[in-house]
Amino acid sequence: MGIVKADKLTFEYIRRDEEGNVDSITTAVDNVSLEIKEGSFVAVLGHNGSGKSTFAKHLNALLYPTEGTLWVDGMDTSEENNTMSIRQTAGMVFQNPDNQMICTLVEEEVGFGPENIGVPTDEIWQRVESSLKAVGMYAFRKASPNKLSGGQKQRVAIASIVAMKPKCIILDEPTAMLDPAGRKEVIDTLHLLNKQEGVTIILITHYMEEVIDADYVYVMDEGKLVMQGTPRTIFSQVEHLKELRLDVPQVTELVYELQQSGLPIKDGILTTEELLQELERFR
Amino acid sequence: MLRDITIGQYYQTESVIHRLDPRVKLMGTLVFIISLFLGRSVWLYLGVTAFLAVIIKLSNVPLKFIVKGLKSVMILVIFSAIFNLFLTDGQPLVHIWKLTITKEGTILAIFMVIRLLYLIMGSSLMTLTTTPNHLTDGLEKGLGFLKVFKVPVHEIAMMMSIALRFIPILIEETDKIMKAQMARGANFEKGNLIQRAKAMIPVLVPLFISAFRRANELAMAMEARCYHGSEGRTKMKPLKYTKTDYIAYLLLALYLVILIVIRIFL
């Protein structure tokens, strides 16, 4: 079994009126089944309200499925006894960097997680050092998080998850509030962690450019899993993506437009270099 | 204006005071406050002033930074000074209209101003030199004995430190909301007190909503990082007294004794 396995996962937000009667039911996650391999870099795409964040919260046992089952590293998330070990196995980074920092020093922030799971003092310091080095923020260990840029804050947030030695890191739109430079910082850090430490990365996002280097992509719409495959197969279906109100990477868009106007370029081009190579053929 | 509040902020630098055990600093603040209320003799206040001056010098926090923090409480200080000045009975000095300034009132007002200013300087010096996390640890350990009476010491300390961490963030947010409302034509400067208070409502409502949203997200982030209260929690920076801390305790005791002696004999 993979690190994450969902079987017909369904979650409903139930809104009640003042008397407690059910007012309306919104199905945020609808019958999702998937399996994620350990050590892979997976992206979950979807526009706002597609249920991708709700799905992410299930992976961390912050929400429990209404129907269906979700296993994280073989543990059923709906069992209360598993909650702590699931949160240790699958760490979560949120969207707003300010609202997930508890402490006023970077090193204390990174040490907060290990403190909670009862790691001995000496080892906490080792973990803080190595995880800050892993995200390239060791030089800022004595700084206040308020003084850092958005990208740096998110890297600290990632380090504080890494310090808990999870097998898997879930990131819920970690770059939504960042500028392009900060976005690149964060995504590069994630790839580095994935390659060097072998951590499984599950990246929830709606930026197509961040998805290009992922191993596998899931696309969600209205709570349902509507597309899945490698970035190449996903992005060759430009029309389907547009139907789902999703953008495609600029290069892919260009290829699509060129194809539409009759140039026989092959499908699934993701980077500028690839496109240049392909265009060379027509010289 | 709002950025000037330094209460509860941490000023990062290297100093003996920064390195002291937070329990010592908490005790020190307590001793300092007690010493402020020992009496109203000039000698006593000279002693207190000397003590505060030495601590500020040792802490390496620029005096300017501390004084800047006083601005935000100036209204409170001025108010209490005026009340003391006009409403104390005694030997009359000056008559203005129906009000009388008395000699006793003047003295009382001066002492009250000094006392308030010192109180704020002393206590903000503690937060300036102690990281909130450290402060929390200090409170938790220093008040640990209350656990016997089922007081949730750790939880209270955690709430305090989070409140402190969010002060600058919420101040920034207030600033932002005020500017946003000003851009929509709100006026916070014109009108009498009631009108101005009313003008603050469109600032407070969004501020509260956003504070609750932040609290919700923070709680989730804490839970996601396995926070579950003090049970089974280890410390990254466990508190241990060093030689300096014992010396500091000794000096504090000495300071208090000297002031009590001054109080009795001078």
Coordinates of C-alpha atoms in Angstrom, one line a residue:
Chain A
M1 CA 0.0 0.0 0.0
G2 CA 1.2 3.5 -0.8
I3 CA 1.9 6.2 1.7
V4 CA -1.6 7.6 1.1
K5 CA -4.6 5.6 0.0
A6 CA -8.1 6.9 -0.3
D7 CA -11.1 4.7 -1.0
K8 CA -14.3 6.4 -2.0
L9 CA -13.5 9.3 0.3
T10 CA -16.4 11.6 0.7
F11 CA -16.8 14.7 2.9
E12 CA -19.9 16.8 3.4
Y13 CA -20.1 20.2 5.0
I14 CA -23.5 20.3 6.7
R15 CA -25.0 23.7 7.3
R16 CA -27.7 23.9 10.0
D17 CA -30.2 26.7 10.7
E18 CA -30.9 28.0 14.2
E19 CA -33.1 25.1 15.2
G20 CA -30.4 22.6 14.2
N21 CA -32.2 21.4 11.2
V22 CA -30.1 20.6 8.2
D23 CA -30.1 23.7 5.9
S24 CA -27.9 22.5 3.1
I25 CA -25.3 20.0 2.4
T26 CA -22.2 20.8 0.4
T27 CA -20.2 17.8 -0.8
A28 CA -16.7 19.1 -0.7
V29 CA -15.0 15.8 -1.5
D30 CA -17.0 13.4 -3.6
N31 CA -16.1 9.8 -4.0
V32 CA -12.3 10.2 -4.4
S33 CA -10.1 7.1 -4.7
L34 CA -6.4 7.3 -5.2
E35 CA -3.1 5.9 -4.1
I36 CA 0.1 7.9 -3.7
K37 CA 3.5 6.1 -3.8
E38 CA 6.1 6.8 -1.1
G39 CA 8.9 9.1 -2.2
S40 CA 6.9 10.7 -5.1
F41 CA 6.1 14.3 -5.8
V42 CA 2.4 14.6 -6.4
A43 CA 0.4 17.7 -7.2
V44 CA -3.3 18.2 -6.7
L45 CA -4.8 20.9 -9.0
G46 CA -8.1 22.6 -8.9
H47 CA -9.6 26.1 -9.0
N48 CA -11.1 27.7 -5.8
G49 CA -13.8 25.6 -4.2
S50 CA -12.8 22.4 -6.0
G51 CA -12.4 20.6 -2.7
K52 CA -8.6 20.3 -2.8
S53 CA -8.0 22.0 0.5
T54 CA -10.7 19.9 2.2
F55 CA -9.0 16.8 0.8
A56 CA -5.6 18.1 2.2
K57 CA -7.1 18.5 5.7
H58 CA -8.2 14.9 5.6
L59 CA -4.6 13.8 5.1
N60 CA -3.6 15.4 8.4
A61 CA -6.6 14.1 10.3
L62 CA -7.9 17.7 10.8
L63 CA -11.1 16.5 9.2
Y64 CA -12.6 13.0 9.2
P65 CA -14.3 11.5 6.2
T66 CA -18.1 11.4 6.1
E67 CA -18.0 8.3 4.0
G68 CA -15.2 6.1 2.7
T69 CA -11.8 5.5 4.2
L70 CA -8.4 7.2 4.1
W71 CA -5.2 5.5 5.1
V72 CA -2.0 7.4 5.8
D73 CA 1.0 5.1 6.0
G74 CA -1.5 2.2 6.6
M75 CA -3.3 4.0 9.5
D76 CA -7.0 4.8 9.2
T77 CA -7.4 8.5 9.7
S78 CA -10.9 8.2 11.3
E79 CA -9.5 6.2 14.2
E80 CA -8.8 8.7 17.0
N81 CA -5.9 6.8 18.4
N82 CA -4.0 7.2 15.1
T83 CA -4.3 11.0 15.0
M84 CA -1.0 11.9 16.6
S85 CA 1.0 9.4 14.6
I86 CA -0.7 10.5 11.4
R87 CA 0.2 14.1 12.1
Q88 CA 3.7 13.0 12.7
T89 CA 3.9 11.0 9.5
A90 CA 2.2 13.6 7.3
G91 CA 3.1 17.1 8.2
M92 CA 1.1 20.0 6.8
V93 CA 2.1 23.5 5.6
F94 CA -0.7 26.0 5.2
Q95 CA -1.3 29.0 2.9
N96 CA -0.8 32.0 5.2
P97 CA 2.8 32.0 6.6
D98 CA 1.8 34.4 9.4
N99 CA -1.0 32.4 10.8
Q100 CA 1.0 29.2 11.2
M101 CA 4.0 30.6 13.2
I102 CA 3.6 30.2 16.9
C103 CA 7.0 31.4 18.2
T104 CA 8.9 34.7 17.9
L105 CA 12.3 33.1 16.9
V106 CA 12.9 31.0 13.9
E107 CA 14.7 28.3 15.8
E108 CA 12.0 28.1 18.4
E109 CA 9.4 27.9 15.7
V110 CA 11.2 24.9 14.1
G111 CA 11.6 23.3 17.6
F112 CA 7.9 23.6 18.4
G113 CA 6.9 20.4 16.6
P114 CA 9.6 18.2 18.0
E115 CA 8.8 19.6 21.5
N116 CA 5.2 18.5 21.1
I117 CA 6.1 14.9 20.2
G118 CA 8.5 14.6 23.1
V119 CA 11.9 14.6 21.4
P120 CA 14.8 14.9 23.9
T121 CA 16.4 18.3 24.2
D122 CA 19.7 17.5 22.5
E123 CA 18.0 15.9 19.6
I124 CA 15.7 18.8 19.1
W125 CA 18.7 21.0 18.6
Q126 CA 20.2 18.6 16.0
R127 CA 16.9 18.4 14.2
V128 CA 16.4 22.2 14.2
E129 CA 19.9 22.6 12.8
S130 CA 19.6 20.0 10.1
S131 CA 16.1 21.0 8.9
L132 CA 17.0 24.7 8.8
K133 CA 20.0 23.8 6.7
A134 CA 17.9 21.6 4.5
V135 CA 15.7 24.6 3.5
G136 CA 18.7 27.0 3.4
M137 CA 17.5 29.1 6.4
Y138 CA 20.1 28.3 8.9
A139 CA 21.6 31.8 8.8
F140 CA 18.2 33.2 10.0
R141 CA 17.9 30.9 13.0
K142 CA 18.0 33.8 15.5
A143 CA 15.8 36.1 13.6
S144 CA 12.1 37.0 14.2
P145 CA 9.7 35.5 11.7
N146 CA 8.1 39.0 11.3
K147 CA 11.3 40.2 9.7
L148 CA 11.4 37.6 7.0
S149 CA 10.0 37.7 3.4
G150 CA 7.0 35.6 2.5
G151 CA 9.1 33.0 0.7
Q152 CA 11.5 32.8 3.7
K153 CA 8.6 32.4 6.1
Q154 CA 7.2 29.5 4.1
R155 CA 10.7 27.9 4.0
V156 CA 10.8 28.1 7.8
A157 CA 7.3 26.6 8.0
I158 CA 8.6 23.8 5.8
A159 CA 11.6 23.4 8.0
S160 CA 9.4 23.2 11.1
I161 CA 7.6 20.3 9.5
V162 CA 10.8 18.6 8.4
A163 CA 12.0 18.7 12.0
M164 CA 9.3 16.3 12.9
K165 CA 10.8 13.8 10.4
P166 CA 7.6 13.1 8.5
K167 CA 7.5 10.6 5.6
C168 CA 5.2 12.9 3.8
I169 CA 4.6 16.7 3.6
I170 CA 1.3 18.2 2.5
L171 CA 1.3 21.8 1.3
D172 CA -2.0 23.5 1.0
E173 CA -1.4 26.3 -1.5
P174 CA 1.9 27.3 0.1
T175 CA 2.7 29.9 -2.6
A176 CA -0.7 31.6 -2.9
M177 CA 0.4 34.6 -0.9
L178 CA 3.9 34.9 -2.3
D179 CA 5.6 36.9 -5.1
P180 CA 7.1 35.0 -8.1
A181 CA 10.6 34.9 -6.5
G182 CA 9.2 33.6 -3.2
R183 CA 7.2 31.0 -5.1
K184 CA 10.3 29.7 -6.9
E185 CA 12.2 29.6 -3.6
V186 CA 9.5 27.4 -2.0
I187 CA 9.1 25.1 -5.0
D188 CA 12.8 24.6 -5.4
T189 CA 13.1 23.7 -1.7
L190 CA 10.4 21.1 -2.1
H191 CA 12.1 19.4 -5.0
L192 CA 15.3 19.4 -3.1
L193 CA 13.7 17.7 -0.1
N194 CA 12.0 15.2 -2.3
K195 CA 15.2 14.3 -4.1
Q196 CA 17.7 14.4 -1.2
E197 CA 15.6 13.2 1.8
G198 CA 13.1 11.1 -0.1
V199 CA 10.1 12.8 1.5
T200 CA 6.8 12.4 -0.3
I201 CA 5.5 15.8 -1.3
I202 CA 1.8 16.4 -1.9
L203 CA 1.4 19.9 -3.3
I204 CA -2.0 21.4 -3.5
T205 CA -2.0 24.4 -5.8
H206 CA -3.7 26.2 -8.6
Y207 CA -0.5 27.5 -10.3
M208 CA 0.2 25.4 -13.3
E209 CA 3.9 26.3 -13.5
E210 CA 4.5 24.6 -10.2
V211 CA 3.1 21.3 -11.4
I212 CA 5.4 20.8 -14.4
D213 CA 8.1 18.9 -12.5
A214 CA 5.8 16.8 -10.4
D215 CA 5.7 13.0 -10.9
Y216 CA 2.0 12.7 -11.0
V217 CA -0.9 15.1 -11.1
Y218 CA -4.5 14.9 -9.9
V219 CA -7.1 17.4 -11.0
M220 CA -10.1 18.0 -8.8
D221 CA -13.4 19.8 -9.7
E222 CA -16.4 20.1 -7.6
G223 CA -15.1 17.6 -5.2
K224 CA -14.5 14.9 -7.8
L225 CA -11.3 13.6 -9.2
V226 CA -11.6 14.5 -12.8
M227 CA -8.2 13.9 -14.3
Q228 CA -5.0 12.1 -13.3
G229 CA -1.7 11.3 -14.9
T230 CA 1.8 12.7 -15.5
P231 CA 2.1 16.4 -16.2
R232 CA 2.7 15.6 -19.9
T233 CA -0.6 13.7 -20.3
I234 CA -2.5 16.3 -18.3
F235 CA -1.2 19.3 -20.1
S236 CA -1.7 17.8 -23.5
Q237 CA -5.5 18.0 -22.9
V238 CA -5.6 21.7 -23.1
E239 CA -9.3 21.9 -24.0
H240 CA -10.4 19.7 -21.1
L241 CA -8.4 21.9 -18.7
K242 CA -10.0 25.0 -20.0
E243 CA -13.4 23.5 -19.5
L244 CA -12.4 23.0 -15.8
R245 CA -11.6 26.7 -15.7
L246 CA -7.9 26.0 -15.2
D247 CA -5.0 27.8 -16.9
V248 CA -2.2 25.9 -18.7
P249 CA 1.4 26.8 -18.5
Q250 CA 2.4 29.5 -20.9
V251 CA 4.5 27.2 -23.1
T252 CA 1.7 24.6 -23.3
E253 CA -0.7 27.4 -24.2
L254 CA 1.6 28.5 -27.0
V255 CA 2.0 25.0 -28.3
Y256 CA -1.8 24.6 -28.3
E257 CA -2.3 27.9 -30.2
L258 CA 0.3 26.9 -32.7
Q259 CA -1.3 23.5 -33.2
Q260 CA -4.7 25.2 -33.6
S261 CA -3.3 27.3 -36.4
G262 CA -2.0 24.2 -38.2
L263 CA 1.6 23.7 -37.1
P264 CA 2.2 20.0 -36.5
I265 CA 4.0 20.2 -33.1
K266 CA 3.9 17.2 -30.9
D267 CA 1.8 17.2 -27.7
G268 CA 3.0 17.4 -24.1
I269 CA 5.6 20.1 -24.3
L270 CA 6.2 21.6 -20.9
T271 CA 9.4 23.7 -20.9
T272 CA 10.8 26.5 -23.1
E273 CA 13.8 24.3 -24.0
E274 CA 11.6 21.5 -25.3
L275 CA 9.6 23.9 -27.4
L276 CA 12.8 25.5 -28.8
Q277 CA 14.1 22.1 -29.8
E278 CA 10.8 21.2 -31.4
L279 CA 10.7 24.4 -33.3
E280 CA 14.2 23.9 -34.6
R281 CA 12.8 21.0 -36.6
F282 CA 10.8 23.4 -38.7
R283 CA 13.7 25.6 -39.7
Chain B
M1 CA 1.2 56.0 15.9
L2 CA 0.3 52.4 16.4
R3 CA 3.8 51.2 15.5
D4 CA 5.2 53.0 18.5
I5 CA 3.8 50.5 21.0
T6 CA 6.8 48.5 22.3
I7 CA 5.0 46.8 25.2
G8 CA 5.3 43.1 24.7
Q9 CA 7.9 43.3 21.9
Y10 CA 11.2 41.6 21.9
Y11 CA 14.4 43.5 21.2
Q12 CA 17.1 41.3 19.9
T13 CA 20.6 41.9 21.1
E14 CA 23.3 40.3 23.3
S15 CA 23.4 41.2 27.0
V16 CA 23.6 39.8 30.5
I17 CA 20.0 40.6 31.0
H18 CA 19.0 38.8 27.9
R19 CA 20.8 35.7 29.1
L20 CA 19.3 35.7 32.6
D21 CA 16.8 33.0 33.5
P22 CA 13.2 34.3 32.8
R23 CA 12.3 33.3 36.3
V24 CA 14.9 35.7 37.6
K25 CA 13.5 38.4 35.4
L26 CA 10.0 37.8 36.5
M27 CA 11.0 37.9 40.1
G28 CA 13.1 41.0 39.3
T29 CA 10.0 42.8 37.8
L30 CA 8.0 41.9 40.9
V31 CA 10.7 43.2 43.2
F32 CA 10.9 46.4 41.1
I33 CA 7.2 47.0 41.3
I34 CA 7.2 46.4 45.0
S35 CA 10.1 48.8 45.4
L36 CA 8.1 51.5 43.4
F37 CA 5.3 51.3 46.0
L38 CA 7.4 51.3 49.1
G39 CA 6.9 55.0 49.8
R40 CA 7.3 58.5 48.4
S41 CA 10.6 59.7 49.7
V42 CA 13.1 61.3 47.3
W43 CA 15.9 59.0 48.5
L44 CA 13.8 55.9 47.7
Y45 CA 13.1 57.2 44.2
L46 CA 16.8 57.9 43.7
G47 CA 17.5 54.3 44.6
V48 CA 14.8 53.0 42.2
T49 CA 16.1 55.3 39.4
A50 CA 19.6 54.1 39.9
F51 CA 18.5 50.5 39.7
L52 CA 16.5 51.1 36.6
A53 CA 19.3 53.0 34.9
V54 CA 21.8 50.2 35.7
I55 CA 19.4 47.5 34.3
I56 CA 18.7 49.5 31.1
K57 CA 22.5 50.0 30.6
L58 CA 23.1 46.3 31.1
S59 CA 20.4 45.3 28.8
N60 CA 21.9 47.0 25.8
V61 CA 18.4 48.1 24.7
P62 CA 18.7 51.7 23.5
L63 CA 17.0 54.1 25.8
K64 CA 15.3 55.7 22.8
F65 CA 13.5 52.5 22.1
I66 CA 12.1 52.2 25.6
V67 CA 11.1 55.9 25.7
K68 CA 9.3 55.5 22.4
G69 CA 7.1 52.8 24.0
L70 CA 6.1 55.4 26.7
K71 CA 4.3 57.6 24.1
S72 CA 1.4 55.2 23.7
V73 CA 0.6 55.5 27.5
M74 CA 1.2 59.2 27.7
I75 CA -2.5 60.0 27.8
L76 CA -3.1 57.8 30.8
V77 CA -0.1 59.3 32.6
I78 CA -1.3 62.9 31.8
F79 CA -4.8 62.1 33.0
S80 CA -3.7 60.7 36.3
A81 CA -1.4 63.6 36.8
I82 CA -4.2 66.1 36.2
F83 CA -6.5 64.3 38.5
N84 CA -3.9 64.2 41.2
L85 CA -3.0 67.8 40.7
F86 CA -6.5 69.2 41.1
L87 CA -8.3 66.8 43.3
T88 CA -5.9 66.5 46.3
D89 CA -6.8 68.5 49.4
G90 CA -4.1 70.4 51.2
Q91 CA -2.2 73.7 51.2
P92 CA -3.3 75.8 48.2
L93 CA -0.7 77.0 45.8
V94 CA -2.5 78.4 42.8
H95 CA -6.2 79.1 42.0
I96 CA -7.4 78.8 38.5
W97 CA -11.1 79.5 38.1
K98 CA -12.8 77.0 40.4
L99 CA -9.8 74.7 40.6
T100 CA -7.1 74.8 43.1
I101 CA -3.6 73.3 42.8
T102 CA -2.3 72.2 46.2
K103 CA 1.2 71.6 47.3
E104 CA 0.4 68.0 48.2
G105 CA -1.3 67.6 44.9
T106 CA 1.7 68.7 43.0
I107 CA 4.0 66.3 44.9
L108 CA 1.6 63.5 44.5
A109 CA 1.2 64.2 40.7
I110 CA 5.0 64.2 40.2
F111 CA 5.4 60.9 42.1
M112 CA 2.5 59.4 40.3
V113 CA 3.9 60.3 36.9
I114 CA 7.3 58.9 37.8
R115 CA 5.8 55.8 39.3
L116 CA 3.7 55.1 36.2
L117 CA 6.5 55.7 33.8
Y118 CA 8.9 53.6 35.8
L119 CA 6.3 50.8 36.0
I120 CA 5.9 50.7 32.3
M121 CA 9.6 51.0 31.6
G122 CA 10.5 48.2 34.1
S123 CA 7.9 45.8 32.8
S124 CA 8.5 46.5 29.1
L125 CA 12.2 46.0 29.8
M126 CA 11.3 42.4 30.8
T127 CA 9.5 41.6 27.6
L128 CA 12.1 43.5 25.6
T129 CA 14.8 41.2 26.8
T130 CA 12.9 37.9 27.0
T131 CA 11.5 36.0 24.0
P132 CA 7.8 35.2 24.6
N133 CA 8.6 31.5 24.4
H134 CA 11.2 32.0 27.2
L135 CA 8.8 34.1 29.2
T136 CA 6.2 31.3 28.8
D137 CA 8.7 28.8 30.1
G138 CA 9.5 31.0 33.0
L139 CA 5.9 31.5 34.0
E140 CA 5.1 27.9 33.5
K141 CA 8.0 26.7 35.7
G142 CA 7.8 29.6 38.2
L143 CA 4.1 29.0 38.7
G144 CA 4.3 25.3 38.3
F145 CA 3.3 24.8 41.9
L146 CA -0.3 26.0 41.0
K147 CA -0.8 22.8 39.0
V148 CA -1.6 21.1 42.3
F149 CA -4.7 23.3 42.5
K150 CA -5.7 22.2 39.0
V151 CA -4.7 25.6 37.4
P152 CA -3.9 25.0 33.7
V153 CA -0.5 26.8 34.0
H154 CA 0.9 25.6 30.7
E155 CA -2.2 26.5 28.7
I156 CA -2.4 30.0 30.2
A157 CA 1.3 30.6 29.5
M158 CA 0.9 29.4 26.0
M159 CA -2.1 31.8 25.4
M160 CA 0.0 34.6 26.8
S161 CA 2.9 34.0 24.5
I162 CA 0.6 33.7 21.4
A163 CA -1.1 36.9 22.4
L164 CA 2.3 38.6 22.6
R165 CA 3.4 37.2 19.2
F166 CA 0.3 38.5 17.5
I167 CA 0.5 42.1 18.9
P168 CA 2.7 43.4 16.1
I169 CA 0.7 41.5 13.5
L170 CA -2.6 42.9 14.7
I171 CA -1.2 46.4 14.9
E172 CA -0.1 46.2 11.3
E173 CA -3.5 44.9 10.4
T174 CA -5.2 47.8 12.2
D175 CA -3.0 50.2 10.4
K176 CA -4.0 48.5 7.1
I177 CA -7.7 48.6 7.8
M178 CA -7.6 52.2 8.9
K179 CA -5.9 53.1 5.7
A180 CA -8.4 51.1 3.7
Q181 CA -11.3 52.9 5.5
M182 CA -9.6 56.3 5.0
A183 CA -9.4 55.5 1.3
R184 CA -13.2 55.0 1.4
G185 CA -13.6 58.4 3.1
A186 CA -13.6 57.5 6.8
N187 CA -12.3 60.3 9.0
F188 CA -10.7 59.3 12.3
E189 CA -9.4 62.8 13.3
K190 CA -12.4 65.1 13.1
G191 CA -15.3 65.5 15.6
N192 CA -15.6 65.1 19.3
L193 CA -14.7 62.1 21.3
I194 CA -18.0 60.2 20.7
Q195 CA -17.8 60.8 17.0
R196 CA -14.3 59.6 16.9
A197 CA -15.1 56.5 18.9
K198 CA -17.9 55.8 16.5
A199 CA -15.5 56.2 13.6
M200 CA -13.5 53.3 15.1
I201 CA -16.3 50.8 14.6
P202 CA -15.6 50.2 10.9
V203 CA -12.1 49.4 12.0
L204 CA -12.8 47.2 14.9
V205 CA -15.3 44.9 13.2
P206 CA -13.0 43.7 10.4
L207 CA -10.2 43.5 12.9
F208 CA -12.2 41.2 15.1
I209 CA -13.3 39.1 12.2
S210 CA -9.7 38.7 10.9
A211 CA -8.4 38.0 14.4
F212 CA -10.9 35.1 14.8
R213 CA -9.9 33.8 11.4
R214 CA -6.3 34.0 12.3
A215 CA -7.0 32.2 15.6
N216 CA -8.8 29.5 13.8
E217 CA -5.9 28.9 11.3
L218 CA -3.3 29.1 14.1
A219 CA -5.2 26.5 16.1
M220 CA -5.3 24.2 13.1
A221 CA -1.5 24.8 12.4
M222 CA -0.7 24.0 16.0
E223 CA -2.8 20.8 16.0
A224 CA -1.2 19.8 12.7
R225 CA 2.1 20.0 14.5
C226 CA 0.9 17.6 17.2
Y227 CA 0.3 20.2 19.9
H228 CA -1.8 18.6 22.6
G229 CA -1.1 20.6 25.8
S230 CA 1.8 20.1 28.2
E231 CA 1.5 16.4 28.6
G232 CA 4.5 14.5 27.2
R233 CA 6.0 17.7 25.9
T234 CA 9.8 18.2 26.0
K235 CA 11.7 21.5 26.0
M236 CA 14.0 22.8 23.4
K237 CA 15.5 25.3 25.9
P238 CA 14.9 23.8 29.3
L239 CA 15.4 26.3 32.1
K240 CA 18.5 25.8 34.2
Y241 CA 19.9 28.3 36.8
T242 CA 23.5 29.3 36.2
K243 CA 25.9 31.1 38.5
T244 CA 24.8 34.5 37.0
D245 CA 21.2 33.8 37.9
Y246 CA 22.1 33.1 41.6
I247 CA 24.1 36.3 41.7
A248 CA 21.2 38.2 40.2
Y249 CA 18.8 36.8 42.8
L250 CA 21.3 37.9 45.5
L251 CA 21.5 41.4 44.0
L252 CA 17.7 41.6 43.8
A253 CA 17.4 40.7 47.5
L254 CA 20.2 43.2 48.4
Y255 CA 18.4 45.9 46.4
L256 CA 15.1 45.3 48.2
V257 CA 16.8 45.3 51.6
I258 CA 18.6 48.5 50.9
L259 CA 15.4 50.2 49.8
I260 CA 13.5 49.0 52.9
V261 CA 16.4 50.3 55.0
I262 CA 16.1 53.7 53.3
R263 CA 12.4 53.6 53.8
I264 CA 12.8 53.1 57.5
F265 CA 15.7 55.3 58.3
L266 CA 15.6 58.2 55.8

